[in-house]
CSV table of C-alpha atoms (C1' of nucleotides) in Angstrom, one decimal:
chain,number,residue,atom,x,y,z
A,1,MET,CA,153.3,170.9,115.7
A,2,LYS,CA,155.8,171.7,118.2
A,3,THR,CA,159.0,169.9,117.5
A,4,THR,CA,161.2,170.0,120.6
A,5,THR,CA,158.7,169.0,123.2
A,6,GLU,CA,156.6,166.6,121.2
A,7,ALA,CA,156.2,162.9,122.0
A,8,GLY,CA,158.0,163.3,125.4
A,9,ARG,CA,158.1,159.6,126.1
A,10,GLU,CA,160.5,160.4,128.9
A,11,ALA,CA,158.5,161.5,132.0
A,12,GLY,CA,160.6,164.3,133.2
A,13,ASP,CA,162.5,165.0,130.1
A,14,ALA,CA,159.8,166.6,128.0
A,15,ALA,CA,161.1,170.1,128.8
A,16,LEU,CA,164.7,169.2,127.9
A,17,GLY,CA,166.4,169.9,124.6
A,18,THR,CA,166.5,167.2,122.0
A,19,ARG,CA,170.2,166.6,122.4
A,20,GLU,CA,170.0,166.1,126.2
A,21,ARG,CA,167.0,163.8,125.8
A,22,ILE,CA,169.0,161.7,123.4
A,23,VAL,CA,172.0,161.5,125.7
A,24,ARG,CA,169.9,160.5,128.7
A,25,ALA,CA,168.1,157.8,126.7
A,26,ALA,CA,171.3,156.5,125.4
A,27,SER,CA,172.9,156.4,128.9
A,28,ARG,CA,170.0,154.6,130.5
A,29,LEU,CA,169.6,152.1,127.6
A,30,MET,CA,173.3,151.2,127.5
A,31,GLN,CA,173.3,150.9,131.3
A,32,ARG,CA,170.8,148.1,130.9
A,33,GLN,CA,171.7,146.5,127.6
A,34,GLY,CA,175.3,147.5,127.0
A,35,TYR,CA,176.8,149.2,124.0
A,36,GLU,CA,176.4,146.5,121.4
A,37,GLY,CA,173.0,145.5,122.7
A,38,THR,CA,171.5,149.0,122.2
A,39,GLY,CA,170.5,150.3,118.8
A,40,ILE,CA,170.5,153.8,117.6
A,41,LYS,CA,166.9,153.5,116.5
A,42,GLN,CA,165.9,152.3,119.9
A,43,ILE,CA,167.6,155.3,121.5
A,44,SER,CA,165.9,157.8,119.1
A,45,ARG,CA,162.5,156.1,119.7
A,46,GLU,CA,163.0,156.2,123.5
A,47,ALA,CA,164.2,159.8,123.4
A,48,GLY,CA,161.2,161.0,121.3
A,49,ALA,CA,163.6,162.1,118.6
A,50,THR,CA,164.3,160.9,115.1
A,51,LEU,CA,167.2,159.3,113.5
A,52,GLY,CA,168.0,162.5,111.7
A,53,SER,CA,168.3,164.4,115.0
A,54,VAL,CA,170.6,161.8,116.4
A,55,TYR,CA,173.0,162.1,113.5
A,56,HIS,CA,172.6,165.9,113.5
A,57,PHE,CA,173.8,166.1,117.1
A,58,PHE,CA,176.3,163.3,117.0
A,59,PRO,CA,177.8,163.1,113.5
A,60,GLY,CA,180.4,160.7,114.9
A,61,GLY,CA,177.6,158.1,115.1
A,62,LYS,CA,177.1,155.5,117.8
A,63,GLN,CA,180.6,155.9,119.3
A,64,GLU,CA,180.3,159.6,119.8
A,65,LEU,CA,176.9,159.2,121.3
A,66,ALA,CA,178.0,156.4,123.6
A,67,THR,CA,181.0,158.5,124.7
A,68,GLU,CA,178.7,161.3,125.7
A,69,ALA,CA,176.4,158.8,127.5
A,70,ILE,CA,179.4,157.6,129.5
A,71,ARG,CA,180.2,161.1,130.5
A,72,HIS,CA,176.7,161.6,131.6
A,73,GLY,CA,176.9,158.5,133.8
A,74,ASP,CA,180.2,159.7,135.1
A,75,GLN,CA,178.6,163.0,136.2
A,76,GLU,CA,175.7,161.1,137.8
A,77,PHE,CA,177.9,159.1,140.1
A,78,THR,CA,180.2,162.0,140.7
A,79,ASP,CA,177.2,163.8,142.2
A,80,ILE,CA,176.2,160.8,144.4
A,81,LEU,CA,179.8,160.5,145.6
A,82,ARG,CA,180.2,164.2,146.3
A,83,GLU,CA,176.9,164.3,148.2
A,84,ALA,CA,178.0,161.4,150.4
A,85,LEU,CA,181.4,162.9,151.0
A,86,ASP,CA,179.9,166.3,152.0
A,87,GLY,CA,177.1,164.7,154.1
A,88,ALA,CA,179.2,162.7,156.5
A,89,ASP,CA,181.7,163.8,159.2
A,90,ASP,CA,184.5,161.4,158.2
A,91,PRO,CA,185.4,159.7,154.9
A,92,ALA,CA,184.9,156.2,156.2
A,93,GLU,CA,181.3,156.8,157.1
A,94,ALA,CA,180.8,158.7,153.8
A,95,ILE,CA,181.9,155.7,151.7
A,96,ALA,CA,179.6,153.3,153.7
A,97,ALA,CA,176.7,155.8,153.1
A,98,CYS,CA,177.6,155.9,149.4
A,99,ALA,CA,177.4,152.1,149.2
A,100,ARG,CA,174.0,152.2,150.9
A,101,THR,CA,172.8,154.8,148.3
A,102,VAL,CA,173.9,152.7,145.4
A,103,ALA,CA,172.3,149.6,146.9
A,104,GLU,CA,169.0,151.5,147.3
A,105,ALA,CA,169.0,152.6,143.7
A,106,LEU,CA,169.9,149.2,142.5
A,107,ARG,CA,167.1,147.6,144.4
A,108,ALA,CA,164.6,150.3,143.3
A,109,SER,CA,165.3,149.4,139.7
A,110,ASP,CA,164.7,145.7,140.4
A,111,TRP,CA,168.5,145.1,139.9
A,112,ILE,CA,168.4,146.3,136.3
A,113,ASP,CA,170.3,149.6,136.5
A,114,GLY,CA,173.9,148.9,137.3
A,115,CYS,CA,176.8,151.2,136.7
A,116,PRO,CA,176.3,152.9,133.4
A,117,VAL,CA,179.9,153.6,132.8
A,118,THR,CA,180.9,149.9,133.2
A,119,ALA,CA,178.0,148.5,131.4
A,120,THR,CA,178.5,150.8,128.4
A,121,SER,CA,182.3,150.4,128.1
A,122,ILE,CA,182.8,146.8,128.8
A,123,GLY,CA,183.6,144.6,125.8
A,124,THR,CA,184.5,147.5,123.6
A,125,ALA,CA,188.3,147.5,124.1
A,126,GLU,CA,188.9,146.4,120.5
A,127,SER,CA,186.0,147.9,118.6
A,128,ALA,CA,185.6,151.3,120.3
A,129,PRO,CA,188.7,152.5,122.3
A,130,ASP,CA,187.1,155.9,122.7
A,131,LEU,CA,184.6,154.4,125.1
A,132,GLN,CA,187.4,152.8,127.1
A,133,ARG,CA,189.1,156.1,127.5
A,134,ALA,CA,186.0,157.9,128.6
A,135,ALA,CA,185.3,155.2,131.1
A,136,ALA,CA,188.9,155.3,132.4
A,137,GLU,CA,188.5,159.0,132.9
A,138,ALA,CA,185.4,158.5,134.9
A,139,PHE,CA,187.1,156.0,137.2
A,140,ALA,CA,190.0,158.3,137.6
A,141,ARG,CA,187.7,161.3,138.5
A,142,TRP,CA,185.9,159.3,141.1
A,143,ARG,CA,189.1,158.1,142.6
A,144,GLY,CA,190.5,161.6,142.7
A,145,LEU,CA,187.4,162.8,144.6
A,146,VAL,CA,187.9,160.1,147.3
A,147,GLU,CA,191.7,160.7,147.4
A,148,ASP,CA,191.3,164.4,147.9
A,149,GLU,CA,188.8,163.9,150.7
A,150,LEU,CA,191.1,161.4,152.5
A,151,ARG,CA,194.0,163.8,152.3
A,152,ALA,CA,191.9,166.6,153.5
A,153,SER,CA,191.1,164.4,156.5
A,154,GLY,CA,194.7,164.0,157.3
A,155,PHE,CA,195.6,160.7,155.7
A,156,ALA,CA,199.1,160.3,154.4
A,157,GLU,CA,199.7,160.9,150.7
A,158,GLU,CA,200.3,157.3,149.8
A,159,SER,CA,197.6,155.9,152.0
A,160,ALA,CA,195.0,158.2,150.5
A,161,ARG,CA,196.0,157.4,147.0
A,162,GLU,CA,195.9,153.6,147.5
A,163,LEU,CA,192.7,153.7,149.6
A,164,ALA,CA,191.0,155.7,146.9
A,165,HIS,CA,191.9,153.0,144.4
A,166,THR,CA,190.4,150.2,146.5
A,167,VAL,CA,187.3,152.2,147.4
A,168,ILE,CA,186.3,152.7,143.8
A,169,SER,CA,187.3,149.2,142.8
A,170,THR,CA,185.3,147.6,145.6
A,171,LEU,CA,182.3,149.7,145.2
A,172,GLU,CA,182.2,148.9,141.5
A,173,GLY,CA,182.7,145.1,142.1
A,174,ALA,CA,180.2,145.0,144.9
A,175,GLU,CA,177.6,146.7,142.7
A,176,LEU,CA,178.2,144.1,140.1
A,177,ALA,CA,177.9,141.3,142.6
A,178,ALA,CA,174.8,142.8,144.1
A,179,GLN,CA,173.2,143.1,140.7
A,180,LEU,CA,174.0,139.5,139.8
A,181,ALA,CA,172.8,138.1,143.1
A,182,ARG,CA,169.8,140.4,143.2
A,183,ASP,CA,170.7,141.1,146.8
A,184,GLU,CA,172.1,144.3,148.3
A,185,ALA,CA,174.2,142.4,150.9
A,186,PRO,CA,177.5,142.6,148.8
A,187,LEU,CA,177.2,146.4,148.7
A,188,LEU,CA,176.3,146.8,152.4
A,189,ILE,CA,179.1,144.5,153.5
A,190,ALA,CA,181.6,146.2,151.1
A,191,GLY,CA,180.6,149.6,152.6
A,192,ARG,CA,181.3,148.4,156.2
A,193,HIS,CA,184.6,146.7,155.2
A,194,LEU,CA,185.8,149.8,153.4
A,195,ALA,CA,185.1,151.9,156.4
A,196,ARG,CA,187.0,149.5,158.6
A,197,LEU,CA,189.9,149.4,156.1
A,198,ILE,CA,190.0,153.2,156.0
A,199,ASP,CA,189.9,153.5,159.8
A,200,SER,CA,192.8,151.1,160.1
A,201,TYR,CA,195.0,153.7,158.5
A,202,ARG,CA,194.2,156.4,161.0
B,1,MET,CA,189.2,114.4,105.3
B,2,LYS,CA,189.3,114.1,109.1
B,3,THR,CA,186.5,116.1,110.5
B,4,THR,CA,187.2,116.6,114.2
B,5,THR,CA,190.7,117.9,114.0
B,6,GLU,CA,190.5,119.8,110.7
B,7,ALA,CA,191.2,123.5,110.5
B,8,GLY,CA,192.4,123.8,114.0
B,9,ARG,CA,192.6,127.6,114.1
B,10,GLU,CA,193.1,127.3,117.9
B,11,ALA,CA,196.7,126.6,118.6
B,12,GLY,CA,196.3,124.1,121.4
B,13,ASP,CA,192.8,123.0,120.7
B,14,ALA,CA,193.3,120.9,117.6
B,15,ALA,CA,193.1,117.7,119.5
B,16,LEU,CA,189.9,118.7,121.4
B,17,GLY,CA,186.5,117.7,120.4
B,18,THR,CA,184.3,120.0,118.3
B,19,ARG,CA,182.0,120.8,121.2
B,20,GLU,CA,184.8,121.8,123.5
B,21,ARG,CA,186.4,123.9,120.8
B,22,ILE,CA,183.2,125.8,120.3
B,23,VAL,CA,182.8,126.5,124.0
B,24,ARG,CA,186.3,127.8,124.4
B,25,ALA,CA,186.0,130.0,121.3
B,26,ALA,CA,182.7,131.4,122.6
B,27,SER,CA,184.2,132.0,126.1
B,28,ARG,CA,187.2,133.8,124.8
B,29,LEU,CA,185.3,135.9,122.2
B,30,MET,CA,182.6,136.9,124.7
B,31,GLN,CA,185.3,137.7,127.2
B,32,ARG,CA,186.6,140.3,124.8
B,33,GLN,CA,183.5,141.5,123.0
B,34,GLY,CA,180.6,140.6,125.3
B,35,TYR,CA,177.5,138.6,124.6
B,36,GLU,CA,175.8,140.9,122.1
B,37,GLY,CA,179.1,141.9,120.4
B,38,THR,CA,179.9,138.3,119.5
B,39,GLY,CA,178.2,136.5,116.6
B,40,ILE,CA,177.6,132.8,116.3
B,41,LYS,CA,179.2,132.7,112.9
B,42,GLN,CA,182.3,134.3,114.3
B,43,ILE,CA,182.4,131.7,117.1
B,44,SER,CA,182.1,128.8,114.6
B,45,ARG,CA,184.8,130.3,112.4
B,46,GLU,CA,187.1,130.8,115.3
B,47,ALA,CA,186.5,127.3,116.6
B,48,GLY,CA,187.1,125.7,113.2
B,49,ALA,CA,183.5,124.4,113.2
B,50,THR,CA,180.5,125.1,111.1
B,51,LEU,CA,177.2,126.6,111.9
B,52,GLY,CA,175.6,123.2,111.7
B,53,SER,CA,177.8,121.9,114.4
B,54,VAL,CA,177.1,124.8,116.7
B,55,TYR,CA,173.4,124.2,116.5
B,56,HIS,CA,173.9,120.5,116.7
B,57,PHE,CA,175.6,120.8,120.1
B,58,PHE,CA,173.7,123.8,121.3
B,59,PRO,CA,170.1,123.5,120.1
B,60,GLY,CA,169.2,126.2,122.5
B,61,GLY,CA,171.1,128.6,120.3
B,62,LYS,CA,173.2,131.5,121.4
B,63,GLN,CA,171.9,131.6,125.0
B,64,GLU,CA,172.6,128.0,125.7
B,65,LEU,CA,176.1,128.4,124.2
B,66,ALA,CA,176.8,131.5,126.2
B,67,THR,CA,175.6,129.8,129.4
B,68,GLU,CA,178.1,127.1,128.8
B,69,ALA,CA,180.8,129.6,128.0
B,70,ILE,CA,180.1,131.3,131.4
B,71,ARG,CA,180.5,127.9,133.1
B,72,HIS,CA,183.8,127.5,131.3
B,73,GLY,CA,185.0,130.9,132.6
B,74,ASP,CA,183.7,130.0,136.1
B,75,GLN,CA,185.8,126.8,136.1
B,76,GLU,CA,188.9,128.8,134.9
B,77,PHE,CA,188.9,131.2,137.8
B,78,THR,CA,187.9,128.5,140.2
B,79,ASP,CA,191.2,126.7,139.3
B,80,ILE,CA,193.2,129.9,139.7
B,81,LEU,CA,191.6,130.6,143.1
B,82,ARG,CA,192.0,127.1,144.3
B,83,GLU,CA,195.7,127.0,143.3
B,84,ALA,CA,196.3,130.3,145.1
B,85,LEU,CA,194.5,129.1,148.3
B,86,ASP,CA,196.4,125.8,148.3
B,87,GLY,CA,199.7,127.4,147.5
B,88,ALA,CA,199.9,129.9,150.4
B,89,ASP,CA,200.1,129.4,154.1
B,90,ASP,CA,197.4,131.7,155.2
B,91,PRO,CA,194.3,133.0,153.3
B,92,ALA,CA,195.3,136.6,153.4
B,93,GLU,CA,198.5,135.9,151.5
B,94,ALA,CA,196.6,133.6,149.1
B,95,ILE,CA,194.2,136.4,148.1
B,96,ALA,CA,197.1,138.8,147.4
B,97,ALA,CA,198.8,136.1,145.4
B,98,CYS,CA,195.6,135.6,143.4
B,99,ALA,CA,195.3,139.3,142.6
B,100,ARG,CA,198.9,139.2,141.3
B,101,THR,CA,198.1,136.2,139.1
B,102,VAL,CA,195.1,138.0,137.6
B,103,ALA,CA,197.1,141.1,137.1
B,104,GLU,CA,199.8,139.1,135.3
B,105,ALA,CA,197.3,137.5,132.9
B,106,LEU,CA,195.6,140.8,132.3
B,107,ARG,CA,198.8,142.5,131.3
B,108,ALA,CA,199.9,139.5,129.2
B,109,SER,CA,196.7,139.9,127.1
B,110,ASP,CA,197.5,143.6,126.7
B,111,TRP,CA,194.5,144.5,128.9
B,112,ILE,CA,192.0,142.7,126.6
B,113,ASP,CA,191.0,139.6,128.5
B,114,GLY,CA,189.0,140.6,131.5
B,115,CYS,CA,186.7,138.4,133.6
B,116,PRO,CA,184.8,136.2,131.1
B,117,VAL,CA,181.9,135.7,133.4
B,118,THR,CA,181.3,139.4,133.9
B,119,ALA,CA,181.9,140.4,130.3
B,120,THR,CA,179.6,137.8,129.0
B,121,SER,CA,176.7,138.3,131.4
B,122,ILE,CA,176.7,142.1,131.8
B,123,GLY,CA,173.8,143.8,130.0
B,124,THR,CA,171.8,140.7,129.6
B,125,ALA,CA,169.5,141.0,132.6
B,126,GLU,CA,166.4,141.6,130.5
B,127,SER,CA,167.2,139.7,127.3
B,128,ALA,CA,168.9,136.5,128.7
B,129,PRO,CA,168.2,135.8,132.3
B,130,ASP,CA,169.8,132.4,132.0
B,131,LEU,CA,173.2,134.1,131.7
B,132,GLN,CA,172.6,136.2,134.8
B,133,ARG,CA,171.8,133.0,136.7
B,134,ALA,CA,174.9,131.2,135.5
B,135,ALA,CA,177.1,134.2,136.4
B,136,ALA,CA,175.5,134.5,139.8
B,137,GLU,CA,176.3,130.9,140.4
B,138,ALA,CA,179.9,131.5,139.5
B,139,PHE,CA,180.2,134.3,141.9
B,140,ALA,CA,178.6,132.3,144.6
B,141,ARG,CA,181.0,129.4,144.0
B,142,TRP,CA,184.1,131.6,144.2
B,143,ARG,CA,182.7,133.1,147.3
B,144,GLY,CA,182.1,129.7,148.8
B,145,LEU,CA,185.7,128.7,148.1
B,146,VAL,CA,187.1,131.7,150.0
B,147,GLU,CA,184.6,131.4,152.8
B,148,ASP,CA,185.5,127.7,153.4
B,149,GLU,CA,189.2,128.5,153.5
B,150,LEU,CA,188.7,131.3,156.0
B,151,ARG,CA,186.6,129.1,158.2
B,152,ALA,CA,189.1,126.4,158.0
B,153,SER,CA,191.7,128.9,159.1
B,154,GLY,CA,189.7,129.7,162.2
B,155,PHE,CA,187.8,132.8,161.3
B,156,ALA,CA,184.4,133.2,162.9
B,157,GLU,CA,181.4,132.1,160.8
B,158,GLU,CA,180.1,135.6,160.1
B,159,SER,CA,183.5,137.1,159.5
B,160,ALA,CA,184.3,134.4,157.0
B,161,ARG,CA,181.1,134.9,155.2
B,162,GLU,CA,181.3,138.6,154.9
B,163,LEU,CA,185.0,138.7,154.1
B,164,ALA,CA,184.5,136.2,151.3
B,165,HIS,CA,181.8,138.6,149.8
B,166,THR,CA,184.2,141.5,149.8
B,167,VAL,CA,187.1,139.5,148.5
B,168,ILE,CA,185.3,138.5,145.4
B,169,SER,CA,183.7,141.9,144.9
B,170,THR,CA,187.0,143.7,145.3
B,171,LEU,CA,188.9,141.4,143.0
B,172,GLU,CA,186.2,141.7,140.4
B,173,GLY,CA,186.1,145.5,140.6
B,174,ALA,CA,189.9,145.8,140.7
B,175,GLU,CA,190.2,143.7,137.6
B,176,LEU,CA,187.8,146.0,135.9
B,177,ALA,CA,189.6,149.1,137.0
B,178,ALA,CA,193.0,147.7,136.0
B,179,GLN,CA,191.7,146.8,132.6
B,180,LEU,CA,190.2,150.2,132.0
B,181,ALA,CA,193.3,152.0,133.2
B,182,ARG,CA,195.6,149.6,131.5
B,183,ASP,CA,197.6,149.4,134.7
B,184,GLU,CA,197.9,146.6,137.2
B,185,ALA,CA,198.1,148.9,140.1
B,186,PRO,CA,194.4,148.7,141.1
B,187,LEU,CA,194.7,144.9,141.4
B,188,LEU,CA,198.0,144.9,143.3
B,189,ILE,CA,196.7,147.5,145.7
B,190,ALA,CA,193.5,145.6,146.2
B,191,GLY,CA,195.4,142.4,147.0
B,192,ARG,CA,197.3,144.1,149.7
B,193,HIS,CA,194.3,145.9,151.1
B,194,LEU,CA,192.3,142.6,151.2
B,195,ALA,CA,195.1,140.9,153.0
B,196,ARG,CA,195.2,143.7,155.6
B,197,LEU,CA,191.4,143.6,156.0
B,198,ILE,CA,191.5,139.8,156.5
B,199,ASP,CA,194.3,140.1,159.0
B,200,SER,CA,192.3,142.7,161.0
B,201,TYR,CA,189.8,140.0,161.8
B,202,ARG,CA,192.3,137.6,163.4
C,1,DC,C1',158.9,189.3,102.9
C,2,DA,C1',162.8,186.5,101.7
C,3,DC,C1',166.7,184.2,103.1
C,4,DG,C1',169.6,180.8,105.6
C,5,DG,C1',171.0,178.0,109.2
C,6,DA,C1',169.5,174.8,112.8
C,7,DC,C1',166.8,171.1,113.3
C,8,DT,C1',163.3,167.4,112.2
C,9,DA,C1',161.7,163.6,109.4
C,10,DG,C1',162.0,158.9,107.7
C,11,DA,C1',162.9,156.2,103.4
C,12,DA,C1',166.5,153.4,101.7
C,13,DC,C1',171.2,151.0,101.6
C,14,DG,C1',174.3,147.2,102.2
C,15,DA,C1',175.9,144.3,105.7
C,16,DA,C1',175.4,141.3,109.4
C,17,DC,C1',172.5,139.2,112.7
C,18,DG,C1',170.3,134.5,114.8
C,19,DC,C1',168.4,130.7,113.1
C,20,DT,C1',166.3,126.9,110.0
C,21,DC,C1',166.7,123.8,106.6
C,22,DT,C1',168.2,120.0,103.6
C,23,DA,C1',172.1,117.4,102.2
C,24,DT,C1',176.1,114.8,103.0
C,25,DC,C1',179.7,112.3,105.4
C,26,DC,C1',181.5,109.0,108.8
C,27,DG,C1',182.1,105.1,111.7
C,28,DA,C1',180.0,101.6,114.5
C,29,DT,C1',176.8,97.8,114.3
C,30,DA,C1',174.0,94.0,112.2
D,1,DT,C1',178.1,94.9,102.8
D,2,DA,C1',173.9,97.5,104.2
D,3,DT,C1',172.1,100.4,107.6
D,4,DC,C1',171.5,104.2,110.6
D,5,DG,C1',172.3,107.9,113.9
D,6,DG,C1',175.7,111.4,115.2
D,7,DA,C1',178.2,115.0,113.3
D,8,DT,C1',179.4,118.1,109.5
D,9,DA,C1',178.4,121.4,105.9
D,10,DG,C1',176.6,125.8,104.2
D,11,DA,C1',172.9,128.1,101.4
D,12,DG,C1',169.2,131.0,102.6
D,13,DC,C1',165.3,132.8,105.5
D,14,DG,C1',163.5,137.2,107.6
D,15,DT,C1',165.0,140.8,110.5
D,16,DT,C1',167.7,144.4,112.3
D,17,DC,C1',171.9,146.8,112.3
D,18,DG,C1',174.5,151.6,111.6
D,19,DT,C1',174.6,154.9,108.4
D,20,DT,C1',173.5,158.0,104.5
D,21,DC,C1',170.6,160.8,102.0
D,22,DT,C1',167.0,164.1,100.5
D,23,DA,C1',163.2,166.7,101.7
D,24,DG,C1',160.8,169.5,104.8
D,25,DT,C1',159.8,172.7,108.8
D,26,DC,C1',160.9,176.3,111.9
D,27,DC,C1',162.4,180.9,113.3
D,28,DG,C1',165.6,184.8,113.9
D,29,DT,C1',167.7,188.2,110.9
D,30,DG,C1',168.4,191.2,106.6
DNA sequence: CACGGACTAGAACGAACGCTCTATCCGATA
DNA sequence: TATCGGATAGAGCGTTCGTTCTAGTCCGTG
């Protein structure tokens, strides 16, 4: 029997390598159930891999796997953000568009798939500081992306830095609020308010 | 031996009833470790109560206890918010003050104690919908408080409603960002930006 | 054809989980 | 003083946890 593409419980992941399938399964499960709520066996089952494979690729165990899952989520949102920033004429409109994209994805998952980075890292400050660090790096990266775009659009150094902070904070909080309320309004409103706030610094 | 005030592992809680001690211990532990990361036995130990007492007061088990813990956290932030709103002359300054208060508490706990409502309810959408509902009610209550204050200060109906949404979303997201970065800057910046945004609707 | 490293496979371990159960204690009432 | 329900106490249930371990399969290279 073929070993790498067998089982293939993941629709589009059948062609991927075992390691990548494990990371993706871990990322999606922890996005929905958190770090503590997700078991290694569940991940291996969902990824169509065995326990042996998981510990082969991630000898550091659950923490190492979760760290990689966070980096995967980091990259996912980085792509969304970059696409929004590249697709709009000005940063304010780009952020609003990004909020709409997130709202759309959230609704499409029936309000289940929130931010994978937040969901995976929350509540692990004491037990798994590695996760906190990886999550902090993700936030910093997103913030840097927005900051660079604002500076490139002519905003002052300090304004760009502070606006980028609030953009990421607000998007994150609004996604959480939207998920809890099962309503995309918080995200759409946040997008409009962020655009207005950015424009007020022109 | 006296039963209700024995053990008293909680500094100021010795005089409280058993039920209240259990709720407070659950709230604080879940604030730090999340719902799945916190065990009933750990809660009972920390509260100076026994397993029997926990199931006596919360026959619904962990979910019922966690729901009550969320309501406790809801009330905690409601008090902070109301104090801020009552203590400042205008809503914009009140929100900024509230952000400063949250930042102070977060730093005082060495970036461990985030929002108890968020930390407890995240990642439970599928396994414990009761928690999601309790958390959503908390967010709605906070939002209502801000909205009422804005309307009382003369803001238009729709502006007040939308601003309240963003105020709560941004505070929540900024607290998360501050906790991850171990830096109060995200909260302080968010407070100033929210004040600016509110003022722009005058 | 034989070897060896990468990878797959899953049984088994001790610990911890949420929860049930019976037994006991205490203070207010009759 | 006898009674009885609220509250306390913790042993023990079955299950699942993260992890370890040994065995086996595959395939490129000598």
